[in-house]
Short mmCIF file of C-alpha atoms in Angstrom, two decimals:
data_model
loop_
_atom_site.label_atom_id
_atom_site.label_comp_id
_atom_site.label_asym_id
_atom_site.label_seq_id
_atom_site.Cartn_x
_atom_site.Cartn_y
_atom_site.Cartn_z
CA GLN A 1 86.98 -10.52 -40.81
CA VAL A 2 85.07 -12.65 -43.27
CA GLN A 3 85.62 -12.38 -46.97
CA LEU A 4 82.89 -13.44 -49.31
CA VAL A 5 83.20 -14.07 -53.02
CA GLU A 6 80.20 -14.79 -55.23
CA SER A 7 80.30 -16.61 -58.54
CA GLY A 8 77.92 -18.18 -61.06
CA GLY A 9 76.06 -15.22 -62.43
CA GLY A 10 75.43 -14.73 -66.10
CA LEU A 11 72.91 -14.29 -68.82
CA VAL A 12 70.03 -16.79 -69.07
CA GLN A 13 66.73 -16.91 -70.94
CA ALA A 14 63.43 -16.71 -69.03
CA GLY A 15 62.53 -20.14 -67.67
CA GLY A 16 66.17 -21.15 -67.28
CA SER A 17 68.29 -21.86 -64.24
CA LEU A 18 71.46 -20.61 -62.64
CA ARG A 19 73.36 -21.62 -59.56
CA LEU A 20 75.13 -18.94 -57.54
CA SER A 21 77.88 -19.82 -55.12
CA CYS A 22 79.48 -17.85 -52.37
CA ALA A 23 82.85 -18.88 -50.88
CA ALA A 24 83.73 -17.65 -47.42
CA SER A 25 87.14 -17.25 -45.85
CA GLY A 26 88.74 -15.59 -42.85
CA GLY A 27 86.23 -16.53 -40.20
CA THR A 28 84.31 -19.36 -38.58
CA PHE A 29 81.75 -19.94 -41.32
CA ARG A 30 79.41 -22.06 -39.25
CA SER A 31 79.02 -19.16 -36.77
CA TYR A 32 77.28 -17.05 -39.38
CA ALA A 33 73.78 -17.13 -40.80
CA MET A 34 74.00 -16.46 -44.52
CA GLY A 35 71.74 -14.35 -46.68
CA TRP A 36 71.25 -13.59 -50.34
CA PHE A 37 70.13 -10.15 -51.42
CA ARG A 38 69.72 -8.56 -54.80
CA GLN A 39 69.61 -5.08 -56.26
CA ALA A 40 68.08 -4.19 -59.61
CA PRO A 41 68.93 -0.94 -61.39
CA GLY A 42 67.24 1.98 -59.76
CA LYS A 43 65.81 -0.13 -56.92
CA ALA A 44 66.75 -0.73 -53.31
CA ARG A 45 68.53 -3.87 -52.32
CA GLU A 46 66.08 -6.56 -51.28
CA PHE A 47 66.11 -9.79 -49.33
CA VAL A 48 66.03 -12.98 -51.41
CA ALA A 49 66.88 -15.89 -49.14
CA ALA A 50 68.65 -16.84 -45.94
CA ILE A 51 69.87 -19.97 -44.21
CA SER A 52 70.63 -20.65 -40.56
CA ARG A 53 74.07 -21.47 -39.29
CA SER A 54 73.70 -25.22 -39.38
CA GLY A 55 71.50 -25.15 -42.48
CA PRO A 56 68.28 -26.84 -41.56
CA SER A 57 66.25 -23.62 -41.68
CA THR A 58 65.79 -21.62 -44.86
CA TYR A 59 63.77 -18.52 -45.56
CA TYR A 60 62.68 -16.98 -48.87
CA ALA A 61 61.12 -13.82 -50.19
CA ASP A 62 57.62 -14.48 -51.55
CA SER A 63 58.81 -13.48 -55.01
CA VAL A 64 61.24 -16.41 -55.20
CA LYS A 65 59.54 -19.00 -53.01
CA GLY A 66 59.24 -22.33 -54.86
CA ARG A 67 61.78 -21.29 -57.50
CA PHE A 68 64.96 -20.64 -55.51
CA THR A 69 66.73 -22.96 -53.08
CA CYS A 70 69.40 -21.92 -50.66
CA SER A 71 71.89 -24.41 -49.19
CA ARG A 72 75.21 -24.37 -47.45
CA ASP A 73 78.18 -26.69 -46.91
CA ASN A 74 79.92 -25.83 -43.68
CA ALA A 75 82.73 -28.25 -44.49
CA LYS A 76 83.52 -26.30 -47.66
CA ASN A 77 82.60 -22.82 -46.33
CA THR A 78 80.19 -22.25 -49.15
CA VAL A 79 76.60 -21.17 -49.56
CA SER A 80 74.63 -21.61 -52.78
CA LEU A 81 71.51 -20.27 -54.37
CA GLN A 82 69.91 -22.54 -56.96
CA MET A 83 67.60 -20.44 -59.11
CA SER A 84 65.06 -22.03 -61.41
CA SER A 85 62.18 -20.79 -63.57
CA LEU A 86 63.94 -17.48 -63.83
CA LYS A 87 61.93 -14.42 -64.84
CA PRO A 88 63.13 -11.13 -66.34
CA GLU A 89 62.29 -9.44 -63.04
CA ASP A 90 64.93 -11.55 -61.35
CA THR A 91 67.54 -9.52 -63.19
CA ALA A 92 69.79 -7.89 -60.58
CA VAL A 93 73.17 -7.98 -58.91
CA TYR A 94 73.08 -10.73 -56.33
CA TYR A 95 75.00 -10.46 -53.11
CA CYS A 96 75.73 -12.95 -50.38
CA ALA A 97 76.10 -11.72 -46.86
CA ALA A 98 77.01 -13.06 -43.42
CA ALA A 99 75.30 -12.26 -40.09
CA ALA A 100 76.75 -13.28 -36.77
CA GLY A 101 74.36 -15.65 -35.09
CA LEU A 102 70.77 -15.47 -36.17
CA VAL A 103 68.99 -15.27 -39.53
CA TYR A 104 67.83 -11.77 -40.43
CA PHE A 105 65.73 -10.48 -43.27
CA SER A 106 67.07 -6.94 -43.06
CA GLU A 107 70.35 -6.11 -44.73
CA TYR A 108 71.31 -3.91 -41.77
CA HIS A 109 72.00 -6.94 -39.61
CA TYR A 110 74.55 -8.44 -42.00
CA ASN A 111 78.14 -7.72 -41.11
CA TYR A 112 79.96 -8.90 -44.23
CA TRP A 113 79.15 -8.67 -47.93
CA GLY A 114 80.46 -10.08 -51.16
CA GLN A 115 81.14 -7.90 -54.24
CA GLY A 116 78.06 -9.16 -56.03
CA THR A 117 77.46 -11.14 -59.22
CA GLN A 118 75.25 -10.04 -62.11
CA VAL A 119 72.25 -12.15 -63.13
CA THR A 120 70.46 -11.12 -66.29
CA VAL A 121 67.33 -12.91 -67.47
CA SER A 122 66.23 -12.18 -71.02
CA SER A 123 62.63 -12.48 -72.10
#
């Protein structure tokens, strides 16, 4: 079992930055590809970013490409999402998730989820 705990959410003005972190425990962190998803009120959860097990490969939704950066530290069992040039439409609960093996864009392939952290971007 892998436990994931997100942190770093909050309220920020449009154009600002936030850094989300996700700490993992209870498993072999480097065995898992990690993903970030978000869910806005009244909307389905959507893919934001993902990173491969060893971290050289990252993937982003078109809506965040060039503004968000995903990274991981396998020595510290953490994955981060640096978010810049934030927009009101980035407002959502952000979740980190772990998938055994490969990177996936669909939430259905992720085995473990954090509880989520709220990000609110004011205009």
